[in-house]
PDB file of C-alpha atoms and ligand atoms in Angstrom:
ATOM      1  CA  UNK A   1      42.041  -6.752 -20.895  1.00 97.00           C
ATOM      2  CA  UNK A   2      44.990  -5.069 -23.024  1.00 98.00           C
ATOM      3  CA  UNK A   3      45.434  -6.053 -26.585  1.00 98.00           C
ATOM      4  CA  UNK A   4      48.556  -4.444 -28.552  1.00 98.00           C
ATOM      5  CA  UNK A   5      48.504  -4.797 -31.890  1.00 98.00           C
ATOM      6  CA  UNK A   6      51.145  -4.163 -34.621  1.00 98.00           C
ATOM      7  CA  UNK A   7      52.015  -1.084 -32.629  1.00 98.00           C
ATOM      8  CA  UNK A   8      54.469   1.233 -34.445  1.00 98.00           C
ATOM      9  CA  UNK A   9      56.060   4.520 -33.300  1.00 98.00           C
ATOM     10  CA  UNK A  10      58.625   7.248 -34.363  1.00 97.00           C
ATOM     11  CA  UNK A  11      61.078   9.703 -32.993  1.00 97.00           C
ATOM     12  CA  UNK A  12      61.440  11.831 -35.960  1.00 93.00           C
ATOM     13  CA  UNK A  13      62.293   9.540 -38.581  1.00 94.00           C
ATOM     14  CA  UNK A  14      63.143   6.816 -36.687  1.00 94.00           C
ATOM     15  CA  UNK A  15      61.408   3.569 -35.176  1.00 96.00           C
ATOM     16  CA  UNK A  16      61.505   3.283 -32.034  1.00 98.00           C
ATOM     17  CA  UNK A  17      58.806   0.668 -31.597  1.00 98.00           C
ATOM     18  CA  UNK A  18      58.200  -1.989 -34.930  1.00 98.00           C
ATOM     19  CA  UNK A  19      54.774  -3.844 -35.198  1.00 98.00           C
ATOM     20  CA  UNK A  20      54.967  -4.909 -31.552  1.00 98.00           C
ATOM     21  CA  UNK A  21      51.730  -7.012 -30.481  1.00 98.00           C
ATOM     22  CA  UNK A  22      50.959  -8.245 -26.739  1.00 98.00           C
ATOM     23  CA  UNK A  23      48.432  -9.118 -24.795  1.00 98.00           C
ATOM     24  CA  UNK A  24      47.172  -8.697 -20.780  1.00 98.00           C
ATOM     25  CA  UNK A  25      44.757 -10.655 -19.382  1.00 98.00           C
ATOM     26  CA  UNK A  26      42.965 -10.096 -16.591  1.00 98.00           C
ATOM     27  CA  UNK A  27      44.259 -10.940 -13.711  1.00 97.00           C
ATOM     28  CA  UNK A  28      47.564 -11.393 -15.237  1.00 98.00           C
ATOM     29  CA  UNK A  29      50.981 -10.670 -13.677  1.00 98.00           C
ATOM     30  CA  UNK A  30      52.870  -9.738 -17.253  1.00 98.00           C
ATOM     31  CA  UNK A  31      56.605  -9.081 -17.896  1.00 97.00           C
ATOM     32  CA  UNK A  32      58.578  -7.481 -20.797  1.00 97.00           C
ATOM     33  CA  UNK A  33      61.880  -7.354 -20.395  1.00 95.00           C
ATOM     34  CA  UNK A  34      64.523  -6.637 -23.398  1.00 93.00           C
ATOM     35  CA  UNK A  35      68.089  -4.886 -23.304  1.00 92.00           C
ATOM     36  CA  UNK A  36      68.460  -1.027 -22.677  1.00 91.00           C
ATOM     37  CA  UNK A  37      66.919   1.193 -25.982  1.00 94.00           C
ATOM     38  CA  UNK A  38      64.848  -1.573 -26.938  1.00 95.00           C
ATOM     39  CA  UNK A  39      62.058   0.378 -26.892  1.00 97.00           C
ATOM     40  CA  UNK A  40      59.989  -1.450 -23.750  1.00 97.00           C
ATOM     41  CA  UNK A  41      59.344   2.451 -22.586  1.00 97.00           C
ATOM     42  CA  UNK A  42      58.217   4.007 -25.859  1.00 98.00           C
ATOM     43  CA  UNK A  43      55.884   1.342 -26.200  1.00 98.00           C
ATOM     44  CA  UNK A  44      54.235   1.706 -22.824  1.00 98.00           C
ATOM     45  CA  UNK A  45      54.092   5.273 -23.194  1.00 97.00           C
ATOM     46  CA  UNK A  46      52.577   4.707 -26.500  1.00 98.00           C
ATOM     47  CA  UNK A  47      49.704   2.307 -24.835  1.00 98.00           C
ATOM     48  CA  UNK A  48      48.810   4.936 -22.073  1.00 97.00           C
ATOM     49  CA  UNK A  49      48.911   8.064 -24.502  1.00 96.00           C
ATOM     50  CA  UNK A  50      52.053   9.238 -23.776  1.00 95.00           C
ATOM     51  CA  UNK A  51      53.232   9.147 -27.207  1.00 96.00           C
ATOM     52  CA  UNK A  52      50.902   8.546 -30.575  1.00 96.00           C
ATOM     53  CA  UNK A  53      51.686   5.639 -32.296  1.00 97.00           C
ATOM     54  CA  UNK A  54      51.870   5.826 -36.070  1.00 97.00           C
ATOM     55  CA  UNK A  55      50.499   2.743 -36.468  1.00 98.00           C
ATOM     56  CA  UNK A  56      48.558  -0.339 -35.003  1.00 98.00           C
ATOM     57  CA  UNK A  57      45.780  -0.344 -32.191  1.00 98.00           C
ATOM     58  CA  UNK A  58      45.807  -0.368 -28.714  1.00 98.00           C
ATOM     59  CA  UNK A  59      42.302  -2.106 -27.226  1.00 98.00           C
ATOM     60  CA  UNK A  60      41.445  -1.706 -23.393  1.00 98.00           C
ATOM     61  CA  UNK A  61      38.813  -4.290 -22.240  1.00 96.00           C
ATOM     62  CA  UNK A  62      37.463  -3.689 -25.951  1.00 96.00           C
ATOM     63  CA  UNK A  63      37.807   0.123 -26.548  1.00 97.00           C
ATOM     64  CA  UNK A  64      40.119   1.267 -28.520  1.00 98.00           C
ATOM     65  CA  UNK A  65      41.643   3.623 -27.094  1.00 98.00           C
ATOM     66  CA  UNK A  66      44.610   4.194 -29.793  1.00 97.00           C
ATOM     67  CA  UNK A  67      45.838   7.719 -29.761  1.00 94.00           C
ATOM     68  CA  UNK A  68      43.286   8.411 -26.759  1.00 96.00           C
ATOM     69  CA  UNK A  69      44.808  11.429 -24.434  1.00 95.00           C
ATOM     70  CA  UNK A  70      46.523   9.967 -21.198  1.00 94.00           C
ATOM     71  CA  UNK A  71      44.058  11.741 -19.229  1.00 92.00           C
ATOM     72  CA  UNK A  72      41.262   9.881 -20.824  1.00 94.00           C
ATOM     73  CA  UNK A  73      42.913   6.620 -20.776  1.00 96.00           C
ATOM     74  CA  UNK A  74      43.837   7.216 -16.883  1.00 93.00           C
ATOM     75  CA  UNK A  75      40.258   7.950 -16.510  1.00 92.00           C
ATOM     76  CA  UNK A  76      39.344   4.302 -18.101  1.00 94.00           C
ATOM     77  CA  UNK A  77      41.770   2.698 -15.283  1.00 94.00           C
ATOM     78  CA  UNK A  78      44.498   2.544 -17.367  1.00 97.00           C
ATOM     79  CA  UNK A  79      47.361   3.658 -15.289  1.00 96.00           C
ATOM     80  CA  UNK A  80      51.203   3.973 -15.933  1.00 95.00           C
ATOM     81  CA  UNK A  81      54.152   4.521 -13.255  1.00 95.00           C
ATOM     82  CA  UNK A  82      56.600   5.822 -15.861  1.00 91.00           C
ATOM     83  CA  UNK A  83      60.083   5.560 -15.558  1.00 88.00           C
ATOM     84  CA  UNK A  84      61.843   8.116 -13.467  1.00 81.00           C
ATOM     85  CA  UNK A  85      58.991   8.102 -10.928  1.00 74.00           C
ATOM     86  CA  UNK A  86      58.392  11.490 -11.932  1.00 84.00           C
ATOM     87  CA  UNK A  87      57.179  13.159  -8.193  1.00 92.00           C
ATOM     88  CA  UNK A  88      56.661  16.155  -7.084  1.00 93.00           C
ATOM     89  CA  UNK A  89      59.783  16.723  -4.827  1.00 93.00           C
ATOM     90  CA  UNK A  90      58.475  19.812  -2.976  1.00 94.00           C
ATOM     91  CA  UNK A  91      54.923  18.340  -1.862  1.00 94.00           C
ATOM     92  CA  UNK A  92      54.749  16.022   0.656  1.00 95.00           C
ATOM     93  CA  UNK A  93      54.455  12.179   0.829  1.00 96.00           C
ATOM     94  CA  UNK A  94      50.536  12.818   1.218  1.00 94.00           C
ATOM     95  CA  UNK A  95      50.132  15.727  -1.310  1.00 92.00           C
ATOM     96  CA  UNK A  96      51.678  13.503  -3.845  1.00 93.00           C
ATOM     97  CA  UNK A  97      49.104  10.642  -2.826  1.00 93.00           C
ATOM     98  CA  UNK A  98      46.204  12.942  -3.583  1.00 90.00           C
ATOM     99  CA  UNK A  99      47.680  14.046  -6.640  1.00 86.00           C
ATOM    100  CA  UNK A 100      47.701  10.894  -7.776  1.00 80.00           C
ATOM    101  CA  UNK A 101      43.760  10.297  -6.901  1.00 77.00           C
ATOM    102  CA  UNK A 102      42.834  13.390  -8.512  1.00 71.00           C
ATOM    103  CA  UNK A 103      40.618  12.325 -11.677  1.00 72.00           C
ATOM    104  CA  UNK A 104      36.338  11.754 -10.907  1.00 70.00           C
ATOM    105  CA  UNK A 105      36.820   7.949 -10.742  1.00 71.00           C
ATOM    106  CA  UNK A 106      39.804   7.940  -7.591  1.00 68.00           C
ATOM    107  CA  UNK A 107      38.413  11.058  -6.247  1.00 70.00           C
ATOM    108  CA  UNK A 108      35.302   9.525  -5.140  1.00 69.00           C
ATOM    109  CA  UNK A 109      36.876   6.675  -3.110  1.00 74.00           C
ATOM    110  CA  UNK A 110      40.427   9.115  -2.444  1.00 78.00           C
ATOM    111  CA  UNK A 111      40.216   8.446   1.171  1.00 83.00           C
ATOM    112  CA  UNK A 112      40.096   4.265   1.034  1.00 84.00           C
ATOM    113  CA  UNK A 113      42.414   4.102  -2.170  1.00 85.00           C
ATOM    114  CA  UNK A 114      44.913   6.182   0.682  1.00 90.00           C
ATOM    115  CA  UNK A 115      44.528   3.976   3.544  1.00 90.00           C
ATOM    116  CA  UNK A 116      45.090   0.819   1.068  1.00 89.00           C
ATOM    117  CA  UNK A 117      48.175   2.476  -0.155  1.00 92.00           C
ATOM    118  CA  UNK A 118      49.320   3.054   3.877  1.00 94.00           C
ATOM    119  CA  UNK A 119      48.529  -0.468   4.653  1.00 92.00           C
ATOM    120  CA  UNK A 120      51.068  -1.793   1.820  1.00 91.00           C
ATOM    121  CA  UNK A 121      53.852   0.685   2.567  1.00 93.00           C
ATOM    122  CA  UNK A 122      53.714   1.564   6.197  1.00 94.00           C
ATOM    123  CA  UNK A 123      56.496   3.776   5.973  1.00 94.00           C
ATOM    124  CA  UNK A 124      55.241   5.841   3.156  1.00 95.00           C
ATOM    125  CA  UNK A 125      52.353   6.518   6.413  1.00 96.00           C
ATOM    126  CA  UNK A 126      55.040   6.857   8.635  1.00 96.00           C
ATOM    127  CA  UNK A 127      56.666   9.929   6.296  1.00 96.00           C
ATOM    128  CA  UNK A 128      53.415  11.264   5.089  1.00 95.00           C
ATOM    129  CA  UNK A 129      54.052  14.966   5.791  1.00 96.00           C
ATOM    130  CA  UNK A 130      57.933  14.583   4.698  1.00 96.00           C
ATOM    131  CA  UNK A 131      58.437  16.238   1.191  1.00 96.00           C
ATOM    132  CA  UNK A 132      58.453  13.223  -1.058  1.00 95.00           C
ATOM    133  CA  UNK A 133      62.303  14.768  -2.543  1.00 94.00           C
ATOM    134  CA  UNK A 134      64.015  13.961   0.928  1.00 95.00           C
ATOM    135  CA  UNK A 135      62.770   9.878   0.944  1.00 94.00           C
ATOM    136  CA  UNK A 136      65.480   7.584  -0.168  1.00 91.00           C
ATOM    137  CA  UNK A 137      65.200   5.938  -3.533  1.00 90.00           C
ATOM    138  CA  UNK A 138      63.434   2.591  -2.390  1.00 90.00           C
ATOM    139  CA  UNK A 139      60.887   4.815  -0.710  1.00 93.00           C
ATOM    140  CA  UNK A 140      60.670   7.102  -3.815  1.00 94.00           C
ATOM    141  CA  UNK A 141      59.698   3.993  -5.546  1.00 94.00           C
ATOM    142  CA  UNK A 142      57.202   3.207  -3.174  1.00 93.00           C
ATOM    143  CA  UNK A 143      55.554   6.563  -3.456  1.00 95.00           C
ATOM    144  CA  UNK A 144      55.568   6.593  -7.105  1.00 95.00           C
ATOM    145  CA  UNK A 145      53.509   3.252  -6.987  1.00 95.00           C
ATOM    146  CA  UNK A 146      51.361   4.241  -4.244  1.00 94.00           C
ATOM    147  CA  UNK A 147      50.554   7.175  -6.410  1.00 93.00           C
ATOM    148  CA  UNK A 148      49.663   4.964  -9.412  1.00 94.00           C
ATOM    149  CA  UNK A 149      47.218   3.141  -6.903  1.00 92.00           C
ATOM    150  CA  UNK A 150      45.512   6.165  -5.421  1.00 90.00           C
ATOM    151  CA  UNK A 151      44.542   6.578  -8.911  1.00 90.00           C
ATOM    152  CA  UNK A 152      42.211   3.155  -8.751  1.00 90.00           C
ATOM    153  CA  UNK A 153      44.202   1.557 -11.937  1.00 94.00           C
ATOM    154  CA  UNK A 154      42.544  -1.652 -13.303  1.00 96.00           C
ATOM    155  CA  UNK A 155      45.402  -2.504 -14.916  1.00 98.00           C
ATOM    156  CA  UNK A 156      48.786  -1.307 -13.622  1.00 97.00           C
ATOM    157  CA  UNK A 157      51.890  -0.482 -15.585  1.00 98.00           C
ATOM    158  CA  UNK A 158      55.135  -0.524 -14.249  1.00 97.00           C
ATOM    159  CA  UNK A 159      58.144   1.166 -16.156  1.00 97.00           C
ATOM    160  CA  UNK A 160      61.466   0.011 -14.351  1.00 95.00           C
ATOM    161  CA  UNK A 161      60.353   0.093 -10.783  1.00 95.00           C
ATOM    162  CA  UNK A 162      63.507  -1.402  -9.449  1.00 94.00           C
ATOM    163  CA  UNK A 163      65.588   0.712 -11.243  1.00 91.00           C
ATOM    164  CA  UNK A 164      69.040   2.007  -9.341  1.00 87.00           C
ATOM    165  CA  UNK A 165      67.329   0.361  -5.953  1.00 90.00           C
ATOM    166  CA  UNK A 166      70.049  -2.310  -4.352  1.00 90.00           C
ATOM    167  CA  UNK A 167      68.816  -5.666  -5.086  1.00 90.00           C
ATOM    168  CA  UNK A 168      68.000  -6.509  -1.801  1.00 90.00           C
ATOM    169  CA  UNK A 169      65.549  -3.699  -2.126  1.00 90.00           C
ATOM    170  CA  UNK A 170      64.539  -4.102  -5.938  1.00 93.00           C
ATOM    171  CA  UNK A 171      63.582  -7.763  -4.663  1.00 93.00           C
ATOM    172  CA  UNK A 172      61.449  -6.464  -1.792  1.00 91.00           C
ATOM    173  CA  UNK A 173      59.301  -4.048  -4.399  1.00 93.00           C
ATOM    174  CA  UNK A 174      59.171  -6.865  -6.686  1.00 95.00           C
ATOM    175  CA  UNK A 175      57.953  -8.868  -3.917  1.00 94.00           C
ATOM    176  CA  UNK A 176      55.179  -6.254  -3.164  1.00 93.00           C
ATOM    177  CA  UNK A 177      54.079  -5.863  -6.757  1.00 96.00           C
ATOM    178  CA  UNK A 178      53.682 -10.021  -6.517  1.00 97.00           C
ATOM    179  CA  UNK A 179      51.452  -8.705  -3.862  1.00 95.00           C
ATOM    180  CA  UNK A 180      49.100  -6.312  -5.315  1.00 94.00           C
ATOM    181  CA  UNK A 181      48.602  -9.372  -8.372  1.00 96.00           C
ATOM    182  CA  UNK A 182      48.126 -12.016  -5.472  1.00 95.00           C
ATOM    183  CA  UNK A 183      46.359 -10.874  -2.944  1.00 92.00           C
ATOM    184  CA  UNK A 184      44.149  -7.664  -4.754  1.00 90.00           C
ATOM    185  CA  UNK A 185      44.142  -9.388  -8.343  1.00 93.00           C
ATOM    186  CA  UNK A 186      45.108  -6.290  -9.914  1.00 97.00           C
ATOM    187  CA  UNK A 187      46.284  -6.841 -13.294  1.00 98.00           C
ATOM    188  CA  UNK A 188      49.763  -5.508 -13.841  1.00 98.00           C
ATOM    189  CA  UNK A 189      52.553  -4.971 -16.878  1.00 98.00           C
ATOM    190  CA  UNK A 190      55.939  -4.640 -15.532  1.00 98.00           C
ATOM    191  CA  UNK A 191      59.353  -3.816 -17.019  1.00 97.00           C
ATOM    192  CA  UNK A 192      62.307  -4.623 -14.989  1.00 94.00           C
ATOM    193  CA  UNK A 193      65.807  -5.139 -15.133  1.00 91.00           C
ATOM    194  CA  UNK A 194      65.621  -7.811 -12.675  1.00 91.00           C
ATOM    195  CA  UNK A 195      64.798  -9.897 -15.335  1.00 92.00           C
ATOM    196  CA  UNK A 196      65.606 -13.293 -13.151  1.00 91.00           C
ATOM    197  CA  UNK A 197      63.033 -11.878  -9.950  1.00 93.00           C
ATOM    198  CA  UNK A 198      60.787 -10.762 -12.131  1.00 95.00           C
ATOM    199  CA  UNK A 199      60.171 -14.203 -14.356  1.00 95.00           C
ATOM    200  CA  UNK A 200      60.071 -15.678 -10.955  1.00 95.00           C
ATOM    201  CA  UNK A 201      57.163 -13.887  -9.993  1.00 97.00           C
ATOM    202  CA  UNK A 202      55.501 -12.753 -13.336  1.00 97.00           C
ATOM    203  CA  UNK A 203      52.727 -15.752 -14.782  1.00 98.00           C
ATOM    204  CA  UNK A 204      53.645 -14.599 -18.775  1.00 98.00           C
ATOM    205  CA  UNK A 205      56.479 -12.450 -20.565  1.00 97.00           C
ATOM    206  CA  UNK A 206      57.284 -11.031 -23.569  1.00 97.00           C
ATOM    207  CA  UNK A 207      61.309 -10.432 -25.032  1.00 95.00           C
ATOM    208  CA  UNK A 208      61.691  -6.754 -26.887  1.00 95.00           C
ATOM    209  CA  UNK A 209      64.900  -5.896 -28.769  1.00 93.00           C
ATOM    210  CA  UNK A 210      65.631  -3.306 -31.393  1.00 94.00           C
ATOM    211  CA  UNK A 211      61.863  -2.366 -31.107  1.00 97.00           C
ATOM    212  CA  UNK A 212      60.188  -6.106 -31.671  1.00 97.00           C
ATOM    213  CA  UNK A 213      58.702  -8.512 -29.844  1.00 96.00           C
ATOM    214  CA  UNK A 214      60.989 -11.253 -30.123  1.00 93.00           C
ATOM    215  CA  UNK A 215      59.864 -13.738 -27.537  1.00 93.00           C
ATOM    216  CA  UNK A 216      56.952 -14.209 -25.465  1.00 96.00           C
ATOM    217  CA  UNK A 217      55.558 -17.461 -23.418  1.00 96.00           C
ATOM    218  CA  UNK A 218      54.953 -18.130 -19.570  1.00 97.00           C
ATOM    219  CA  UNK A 219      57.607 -16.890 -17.698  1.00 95.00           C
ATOM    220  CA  UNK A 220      58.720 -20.125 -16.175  1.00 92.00           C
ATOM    221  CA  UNK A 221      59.459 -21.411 -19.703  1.00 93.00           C
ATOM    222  CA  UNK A 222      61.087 -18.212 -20.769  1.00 92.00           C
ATOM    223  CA  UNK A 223      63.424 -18.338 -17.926  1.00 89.00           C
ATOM    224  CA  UNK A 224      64.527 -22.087 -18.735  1.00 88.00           C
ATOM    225  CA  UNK A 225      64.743 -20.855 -22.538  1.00 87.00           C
ATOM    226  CA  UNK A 226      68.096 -21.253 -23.432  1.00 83.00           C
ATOM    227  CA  UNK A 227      68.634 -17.606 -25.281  1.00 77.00           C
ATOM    228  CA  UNK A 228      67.092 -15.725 -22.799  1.00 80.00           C
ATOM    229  CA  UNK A 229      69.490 -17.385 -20.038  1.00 78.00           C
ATOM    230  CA  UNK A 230      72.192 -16.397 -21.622  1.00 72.00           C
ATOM    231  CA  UNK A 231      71.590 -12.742 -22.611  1.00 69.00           C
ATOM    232  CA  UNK A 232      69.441 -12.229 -19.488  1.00 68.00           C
ATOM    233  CA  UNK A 233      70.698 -14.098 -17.091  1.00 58.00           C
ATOM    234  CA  UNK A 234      74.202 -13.745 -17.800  1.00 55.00           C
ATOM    235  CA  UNK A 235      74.421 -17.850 -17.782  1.00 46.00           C
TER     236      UNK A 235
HETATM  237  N1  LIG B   1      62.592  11.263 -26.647  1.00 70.84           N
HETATM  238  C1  LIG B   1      63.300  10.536 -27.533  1.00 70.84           C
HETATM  239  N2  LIG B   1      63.707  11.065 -28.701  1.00 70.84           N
HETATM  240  C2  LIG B   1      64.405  10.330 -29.601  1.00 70.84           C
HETATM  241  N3  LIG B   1      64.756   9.042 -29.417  1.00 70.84           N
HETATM  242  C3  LIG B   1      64.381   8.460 -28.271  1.00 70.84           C
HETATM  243  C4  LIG B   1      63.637   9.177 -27.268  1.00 70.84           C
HETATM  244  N4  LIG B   1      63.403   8.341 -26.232  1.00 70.84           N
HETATM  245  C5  LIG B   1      63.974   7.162 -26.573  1.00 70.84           C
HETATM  246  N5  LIG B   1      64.556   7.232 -27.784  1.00 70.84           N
HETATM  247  C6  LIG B   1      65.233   6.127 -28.491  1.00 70.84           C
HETATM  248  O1  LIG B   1      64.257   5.127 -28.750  1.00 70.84           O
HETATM  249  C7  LIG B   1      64.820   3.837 -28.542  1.00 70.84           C
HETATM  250  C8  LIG B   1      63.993   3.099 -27.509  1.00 70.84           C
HETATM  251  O2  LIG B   1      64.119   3.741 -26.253  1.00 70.84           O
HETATM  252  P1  LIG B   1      63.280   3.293 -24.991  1.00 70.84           P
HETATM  253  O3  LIG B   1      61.871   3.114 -25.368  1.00 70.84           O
HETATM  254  O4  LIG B   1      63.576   4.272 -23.900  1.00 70.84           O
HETATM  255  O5  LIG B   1      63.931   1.873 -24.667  1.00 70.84           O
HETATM  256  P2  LIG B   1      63.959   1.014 -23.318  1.00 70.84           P
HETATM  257  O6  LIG B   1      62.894   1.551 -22.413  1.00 70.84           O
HETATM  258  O7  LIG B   1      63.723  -0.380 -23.747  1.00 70.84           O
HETATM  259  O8  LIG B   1      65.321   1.212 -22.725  1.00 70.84           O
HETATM  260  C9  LIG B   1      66.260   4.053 -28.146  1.00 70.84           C
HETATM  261  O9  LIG B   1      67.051   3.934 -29.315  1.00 70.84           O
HETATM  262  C10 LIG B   1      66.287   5.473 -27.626  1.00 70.84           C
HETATM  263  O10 LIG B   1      67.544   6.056 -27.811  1.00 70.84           O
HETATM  264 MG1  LIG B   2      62.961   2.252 -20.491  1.00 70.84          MG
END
């Protein structure tokens, strides 16, 4: 469904990213995971036109969609939850929803996409006229991925969802994400920090530092991989 190829990109004069290549299939749960300024986010933001690589190609479900705008690529069902969540504090649980389902292809189905997003996180329902900058991180979280799935994604990215929740509740959005791959088969890349959960859970995963792809393989073999249990793991 995804295929990353030899993906480089710059901040100025420097790489960021270096020749990275990986690949989604559909129906696939996939991880990367790699140490903090490795350059996992540049690289998604670079896939969902975020950023413009300066070189390699980025293929979704065989267009290539290198350099595409995001809005385009959104359009195409490519859909990121970047890092930071990124809501709109002043607008309400709800009017962040819509936001989310504003392009032609969510629009049309806006109402069911809303009710689906509801049924997986009853208490984003149960604050839906709150303004989305009063909900407590976890539910913050929850928002910012109920947004990504108003939009109708095909294949979901994930940048850091768990980040600065408590691991009980990092677990429990892992556990959801598990969820959405499970039980709706939506296709999803995930970065997380909670690289042990997220192995658990994920089917493949690839290994980024200093802006490579280091390591890849199914994520029960990465976890039992000797060099990822001990900078990962901590073991
Ligand atoms: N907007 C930016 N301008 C310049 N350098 C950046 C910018 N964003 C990130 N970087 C640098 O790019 C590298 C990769 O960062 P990033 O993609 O955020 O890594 P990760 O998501 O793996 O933590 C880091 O060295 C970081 O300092
Ligand atoms: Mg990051």
């Amino acid at each position: 469904m995804l295929e990353v190829s030899g993906l480089t990109v710059y901040y100025g004069p420097l790489p960021a990213v270096r020749e990275a290549s990986l690949k989604v299939a559909a129906g696939q749960f996939v991880g990367l995971i790699g140490p903090n300024g490795a350059g996992k986010t540049t690289l998604l933001k670079a896939v969902s036109g975020l950023l413009r690589p300066a070189a390699g190609r980025v293929v979704f479900d065989g267009t290539d969609i290198t350099g595409w705008p995001a809005e385009r690529i959104c359009e195409l069902g490519l859909v990121h939850v970047p890092e930071g969540r990124k809501l709109f504090p002043r607008l309400t649980v709800l009017d962040n929803l819509r936001l989310g389902a504003y392009l032609p292809r969510a629009r049309a189905e806006s109402d069911r996409a809303l009710k689906e997003v509801f049924d997986l996180f009853p208490r984003l329902y149960e604050r839906r006229r709150q303004l989305a900058g009063t909900l407590s991180g976890g539910e913050q979280q929850m928002l910012a991925i109920g947004r990504g799935l108003a939009a109708r994604p095909r294949l979901l990215i994930l940048d850091e969802p768990t980040l600065g929740l408590s691991p009980r509740l990092a677990h429990e959005i892992l556990e959801v994400i598990k969820r959405l791959n499970s039980e709706r088969r939506l296709t999803l890349l995930v970065v997380s920090q909670e690289v042990v959960h997220l192995l658990k859970l994920a089917d493949y995963a690839f290994v980024m530092e200093t802006g490579r792809i280091t390591a890849e393989g199914p994520a029960s073999e990465l976890i039992a991989d000797p060099k990822v249990r001990k900078v990962y793991v901590g073991l």
